[in-house]
mmCIF file of C-alpha atoms in Angstrom:
data_model
loop_
_atom_site.group_PDB
_atom_site.id
_atom_site.type_symbol
_atom_site.label_atom_id
_atom_site.label_comp_id
_atom_site.label_asym_id
_atom_site.label_seq_id
_atom_site.Cartn_x
_atom_site.Cartn_y
_atom_site.Cartn_z
ATOM 1 C CA MET A 1 4.391 9.002 -8.515
ATOM 2 C CA GLY A 2 0.675 8.294 -7.774
ATOM 3 C CA GLY A 3 -0.508 7.550 -4.614
ATOM 4 C CA LEU A 4 0.027 4.666 -3.181
ATOM 5 C CA GLY A 5 -3.558 3.678 -2.558
ATOM 6 C CA SER A 6 -5.597 3.068 0.961
ATOM 7 C CA LEU A 7 -3.983 0.283 3.325
ATOM 8 C CA HIS A 8 -5.848 -3.014 3.765
ATOM 9 C CA PRO A 9 -8.308 -3.477 6.194
ATOM 10 C CA PRO A 10 -8.957 -6.317 8.118
ATOM 11 C CA ALA A 11 -10.446 -9.356 7.207
ATOM 12 C CA TYR A 12 -12.669 -11.520 9.602
ATOM 13 C CA GLY A 13 -15.771 -12.977 9.541
ATOM 14 C CA GLN A 14 -18.456 -13.729 12.204
ATOM 15 C CA SER A 15 -17.830 -17.051 12.547
ATOM 16 C CA ASP A 16 -13.835 -16.692 12.275
ATOM 17 C CA PRO A 17 -13.022 -19.936 15.454
ATOM 18 C CA ASP A 18 -9.594 -17.896 15.688
ATOM 19 C CA ILE A 19 -11.161 -14.813 17.266
ATOM 20 C CA PRO A 20 -12.867 -14.868 20.653
ATOM 21 C CA GLU A 21 -16.322 -14.107 21.442
ATOM 22 C CA VAL A 22 -15.940 -11.501 23.474
ATOM 23 C CA VAL A 23 -12.488 -9.906 21.362
ATOM 24 C CA ARG A 24 -14.719 -9.878 18.715
ATOM 25 C CA GLU A 25 -17.480 -8.323 20.037
ATOM 26 C CA LEU A 26 -14.781 -5.125 21.053
ATOM 27 C CA MET A 27 -13.267 -5.268 17.328
ATOM 28 C CA ASP A 28 -16.693 -4.776 16.526
ATOM 29 C CA ALA A 29 -18.037 -2.490 19.182
ATOM 30 C CA ALA A 30 -14.420 -0.701 18.266
ATOM 31 C CA ARG A 31 -15.626 -0.559 14.287
ATOM 32 C CA ARG A 32 -18.596 1.052 15.100
ATOM 33 C CA ASP A 33 -16.829 3.597 17.026
ATOM 34 C CA GLN A 34 -14.704 4.673 14.439
ATOM 35 C CA GLU A 35 -17.777 4.803 11.463
ATOM 36 C CA ARG A 36 -19.565 7.330 13.768
ATOM 37 C CA GLY A 37 -15.647 9.936 14.011
ATOM 38 C CA ARG A 38 -15.531 7.996 17.389
ATOM 39 C CA LEU A 39 -12.002 7.387 16.880
ATOM 40 C CA GLY A 40 -10.487 8.042 20.516
ATOM 41 C CA ALA A 41 -13.252 5.554 21.597
ATOM 42 C CA ALA A 42 -12.364 3.001 18.774
ATOM 43 C CA ILE A 43 -8.605 3.369 19.678
ATOM 44 C CA ASP A 44 -9.500 1.789 23.463
ATOM 45 C CA GLY A 45 -11.529 -0.638 21.726
ATOM 46 C CA TYR A 46 -8.880 -2.211 19.847
ATOM 47 C CA ARG A 47 -6.039 -1.473 22.523
ATOM 48 C CA GLU A 48 -8.371 -3.448 25.400
ATOM 49 C CA ALA A 49 -8.858 -6.366 22.258
ATOM 50 C CA LEU A 50 -5.133 -6.230 21.454
ATOM 51 C CA LYS A 51 -4.600 -7.332 26.102
ATOM 52 C CA LEU A 52 -7.383 -9.850 25.812
ATOM 53 C CA SER A 53 -5.625 -11.162 23.047
ATOM 54 C CA PRO A 54 -2.489 -10.237 21.469
ATOM 55 C CA GLN A 55 -2.356 -13.196 18.953
ATOM 56 C CA VAL A 56 -5.351 -11.847 16.958
ATOM 57 C CA VAL A 57 -3.320 -10.403 13.893
ATOM 58 C CA GLN A 58 -6.467 -7.758 12.940
ATOM 59 C CA ILE A 59 -6.531 -6.011 15.453
ATOM 60 C CA TYR A 60 -3.423 -4.377 14.792
ATOM 61 C CA VAL A 61 -4.434 -4.514 11.076
ATOM 62 C CA ALA A 62 -6.970 -2.513 12.358
ATOM 63 C CA LEU A 63 -5.714 -0.338 15.307
ATOM 64 C CA GLY A 64 -2.775 0.340 12.664
ATOM 65 C CA ALA A 65 -4.804 1.830 10.048
ATOM 66 C CA LEU A 66 -6.947 3.758 12.670
ATOM 67 C CA TYR A 67 -3.654 5.626 13.279
ATOM 68 C CA HIS A 68 -3.290 5.823 9.993
ATOM 69 C CA GLN A 69 -6.122 7.540 9.129
ATOM 70 C CA GLN A 70 -5.484 10.150 11.810
ATOM 71 C CA GLY A 71 -2.088 10.883 10.052
ATOM 72 C CA GLN A 72 -0.375 9.226 13.035
ATOM 73 C CA ARG A 73 1.993 6.837 10.311
ATOM 74 C CA GLN A 74 4.696 5.794 13.081
ATOM 75 C CA GLU A 75 2.805 4.821 15.394
ATOM 76 C CA ALA A 76 0.790 3.131 12.851
ATOM 77 C CA LEU A 77 4.049 1.366 11.828
ATOM 78 C CA GLU A 78 5.025 0.280 14.865
ATOM 79 C CA ILE A 79 1.199 -1.477 15.638
ATOM 80 C CA PHE A 80 1.787 -2.990 12.163
ATOM 81 C CA GLN A 81 5.519 -4.295 13.191
ATOM 82 C CA GLN A 82 4.029 -5.184 16.279
ATOM 83 C CA GLY A 83 1.437 -7.824 14.419
ATOM 84 C CA LEU A 84 3.929 -8.735 12.286
ATOM 85 C CA LYS A 85 6.293 -10.128 15.306
ATOM 86 C CA GLN A 86 3.147 -12.254 15.881
ATOM 87 C CA ASP A 87 2.632 -13.788 11.819
ATOM 88 C CA PRO A 88 5.626 -12.382 10.337
ATOM 89 C CA ALA A 89 3.928 -13.912 6.907
ATOM 90 C CA GLU A 90 0.608 -11.703 7.038
ATOM 91 C CA GLN A 91 -0.239 -10.543 4.087
ATOM 92 C CA ALA A 92 -1.971 -7.092 5.279
ATOM 93 C CA LEU A 93 0.613 -6.282 8.131
ATOM 94 C CA LEU A 94 3.602 -5.976 5.358
ATOM 95 C CA ARG A 95 1.481 -4.490 2.702
ATOM 96 C CA ASN A 96 -0.276 -2.199 5.040
ATOM 97 C CA ALA A 97 3.661 -1.619 7.126
ATOM 98 C CA ALA A 98 5.958 -1.235 3.657
ATOM 99 C CA THR A 99 3.042 1.804 2.416
ATOM 100 C CA VAL A 100 3.708 3.773 5.977
ATOM 101 C CA ALA A 101 7.250 3.078 5.943
ATOM 102 C CA LEU A 102 7.924 4.077 2.512
ATOM 103 C CA GLU A 103 5.502 7.207 2.991
ATOM 104 C CA LEU A 104 7.773 7.911 6.133
ATOM 105 C CA ALA A 105 11.061 7.890 3.897
ATOM 106 C CA GLN A 106 12.482 4.716 4.946
ATOM 107 C CA PRO A 107 12.618 2.590 2.156
ATOM 108 C CA GLU A 108 14.896 0.533 2.923
ATOM 109 C CA LEU A 109 12.354 -0.723 5.244
ATOM 110 C CA ALA A 110 9.537 -1.116 3.087
ATOM 111 C CA LEU A 111 11.488 -2.638 0.423
ATOM 112 C CA GLU A 112 12.286 -5.558 3.088
ATOM 113 C CA LEU A 113 8.598 -5.374 4.128
ATOM 114 C CA ALA A 114 7.421 -5.664 0.166
ATOM 115 C CA GLU A 115 9.765 -7.928 -0.968
ATOM 116 C CA ARG A 116 8.310 -10.521 1.790
ATOM 117 C CA ALA A 117 4.892 -9.837 0.908
ATOM 118 C CA VAL A 118 5.584 -10.173 -2.988
ATOM 119 C CA ALA A 119 7.927 -13.584 -2.486
ATOM 120 C CA SER A 120 4.349 -14.985 -1.259
ATOM 121 C CA ALA A 121 2.362 -12.984 -3.532
ATOM 122 C CA PRO A 122 4.196 -12.936 -6.946
ATOM 123 C CA ASP A 123 1.265 -12.648 -9.180
ATOM 124 C CA ASP A 124 -0.824 -9.621 -7.092
ATOM 125 C CA ALA A 125 -0.985 -6.721 -8.970
ATOM 126 C CA ASP A 126 -1.173 -4.465 -6.613
ATOM 127 C CA LEU A 127 1.637 -6.037 -4.550
ATOM 128 C CA ARG A 128 3.771 -5.468 -7.677
ATOM 129 C CA TYR A 129 2.662 -1.644 -7.977
ATOM 130 C CA LEU A 130 4.122 -1.149 -4.364
ATOM 131 C CA HIS A 131 6.922 -2.729 -4.849
ATOM 132 C CA GLY A 132 7.604 -0.707 -7.682
ATOM 133 C CA ALA A 133 7.281 2.013 -6.264
ATOM 134 C CA VAL A 134 9.778 1.314 -3.131
ATOM 135 C CA LEU A 135 12.294 -0.206 -5.927
ATOM 136 C CA ARG A 136 11.698 3.622 -7.826
ATOM 137 C CA ARG A 137 12.632 5.712 -4.328
ATOM 138 C CA LEU A 138 15.600 3.769 -4.240
ATOM 139 C CA GLY A 139 16.737 4.777 -7.365
ATOM 140 C CA ARG A 140 17.018 1.453 -8.189
ATOM 141 C CA ALA A 141 14.136 1.761 -11.802
ATOM 142 C CA ALA A 142 15.122 -1.457 -13.929
ATOM 143 C CA GLU A 143 14.126 -3.224 -11.351
ATOM 144 C CA ALA A 144 10.898 -1.466 -10.709
ATOM 145 C CA VAL A 145 9.737 -1.815 -14.780
ATOM 146 C CA ALA A 146 10.934 -5.398 -14.084
ATOM 147 C CA THR A 147 8.544 -5.948 -11.089
ATOM 148 C CA LEU A 148 5.801 -3.927 -12.562
ATOM 149 C CA GLN A 149 5.769 -5.511 -16.289
ATOM 150 C CA ARG A 150 5.163 -8.690 -13.507
ATOM 151 C CA GLY A 151 2.217 -7.154 -12.416
ATOM 152 C CA LEU A 152 1.026 -6.016 -15.319
ATOM 153 C CA SER A 153 0.979 -9.565 -17.145
ATOM 154 C CA ALA A 154 -1.792 -10.309 -14.045
ATOM 155 C CA ARG A 155 -3.272 -6.956 -14.919
ATOM 156 C CA PRO A 156 -2.226 -4.992 -18.604
ATOM 157 C CA LYS A 157 -4.670 -2.473 -18.089
ATOM 158 C CA ASP A 158 -4.084 -1.080 -14.998
ATOM 159 C CA PRO A 159 -3.006 2.455 -15.233
ATOM 160 C CA ARG A 160 -2.169 3.021 -11.856
ATOM 161 C CA LEU A 161 0.772 -0.303 -12.796
ATOM 162 C CA LEU A 162 1.334 1.130 -16.620
ATOM 163 C CA PHE A 163 1.778 4.895 -14.671
ATOM 164 C CA SER A 164 3.773 3.568 -12.502
ATOM 165 C CA LEU A 165 5.989 1.628 -15.455
ATOM 166 C CA GLY A 166 6.426 4.953 -17.605
ATOM 167 C CA ASN A 167 8.179 6.963 -13.990
ATOM 168 C CA ALA A 168 10.442 4.273 -14.233
ATOM 169 C CA HIS A 169 10.930 4.173 -18.095
ATOM 170 C CA HIS A 170 11.630 7.098 -17.829
ATOM 171 C CA GLN A 171 13.873 6.915 -14.640
ATOM 172 C CA LEU A 172 16.481 5.234 -16.439
ATOM 173 C CA GLY A 173 16.363 8.379 -19.684
ATOM 174 C CA ALA A 174 14.034 5.220 -22.191
ATOM 175 C CA LEU A 175 11.765 8.561 -22.737
ATOM 176 C CA GLU A 176 9.906 6.390 -25.960
ATOM 177 C CA PRO A 177 8.979 3.432 -23.666
ATOM 178 C CA ALA A 178 7.665 6.238 -20.901
ATOM 179 C CA ILE A 179 5.405 7.735 -23.521
ATOM 180 C CA ALA A 180 4.342 4.306 -24.986
ATOM 181 C CA ALA A 181 3.221 3.451 -21.038
ATOM 182 C CA PHE A 182 1.418 6.556 -20.329
ATOM 183 C CA ARG A 183 -0.445 6.643 -23.683
ATOM 184 C CA ALA A 184 -1.181 2.614 -22.850
ATOM 185 C CA ALA A 185 -3.045 4.267 -19.163
ATOM 186 C CA VAL A 186 -4.748 6.726 -20.878
ATOM 187 C CA LYS A 187 -6.142 4.202 -23.490
ATOM 188 C CA ALA A 188 -7.232 1.901 -20.467
ATOM 189 C CA ASP A 189 -8.796 4.707 -18.372
ATOM 190 C CA ARG A 190 -9.631 8.275 -20.230
ATOM 191 C CA ASP A 191 -9.697 10.014 -16.907
ATOM 192 C CA TYR A 192 -6.493 9.142 -15.153
ATOM 193 C CA LEU A 193 -5.206 12.252 -14.855
ATOM 194 C CA PRO A 194 -1.447 11.851 -13.637
ATOM 195 C CA ALA A 195 -0.672 9.648 -17.027
ATOM 196 C CA HIS A 196 -2.249 13.131 -19.443
ATOM 197 C CA TYR A 197 -0.193 15.261 -17.354
ATOM 198 C CA ASN A 198 2.922 13.686 -17.775
ATOM 199 C CA LEU A 199 2.290 13.220 -21.382
ATOM 200 C CA CYS A 200 2.145 17.320 -22.097
ATOM 201 C CA LEU A 201 5.412 17.336 -20.038
ATOM 202 C CA LEU A 202 6.716 15.311 -21.878
ATOM 203 C CA TYR A 203 5.571 16.357 -25.763
ATOM 204 C CA THR A 204 5.647 19.538 -24.645
ATOM 205 C CA SER A 205 9.274 20.561 -22.590
ATOM 206 C CA PRO A 206 12.576 21.490 -24.604
ATOM 207 C CA SER A 207 14.076 18.697 -21.803
ATOM 208 C CA PRO A 208 11.672 16.567 -20.911
ATOM 209 C CA ARG A 209 14.150 13.411 -19.887
ATOM 210 C CA ASP A 210 14.159 16.433 -16.754
ATOM 211 C CA MET A 211 10.640 17.198 -16.230
ATOM 212 C CA ILE A 212 8.949 14.363 -13.750
#
């Protein structure tokens, strides 16, 4: 399976009325500390901002992403879940929490979060990719095929979606559709090495059903 990609960053504008000015200043300072590699100071800054405005979900997105950057996945997941208590429908938190839950080998939790996100953005190709990855991890390959095809209807030449679709077909034992999907991924991006690798396995292995 291809990588799930980076987490969604916090999104807030310079004039966002929902963020008090003092909190914005703390967040901006924390972001600058993060860019300079002062990760401890950045964490302290985001936590201070949370004390002042725990309702600002962008802080949870930023702080969780920072913990994730440091490899502290459990802490990141807990922060994202705290943010979801403030706003259960926040897309960045749902996506990020689902991604981290899958990384932590908690696919059932990841599925719950991914499906909540998909429900409010059914045509989002990135969400369909994530949803498909979770379903594949749970062994629900037929459902993964369906959600990945929905994603491809929005972005038909996305090599990651095509590659994941090929893996889902292979998981079902459908070798010809798997090969077709991997070839489509290569056609979409000649430099997409995972698809090249899987094609080589399928073409050269005496038992291709067991190789991926």
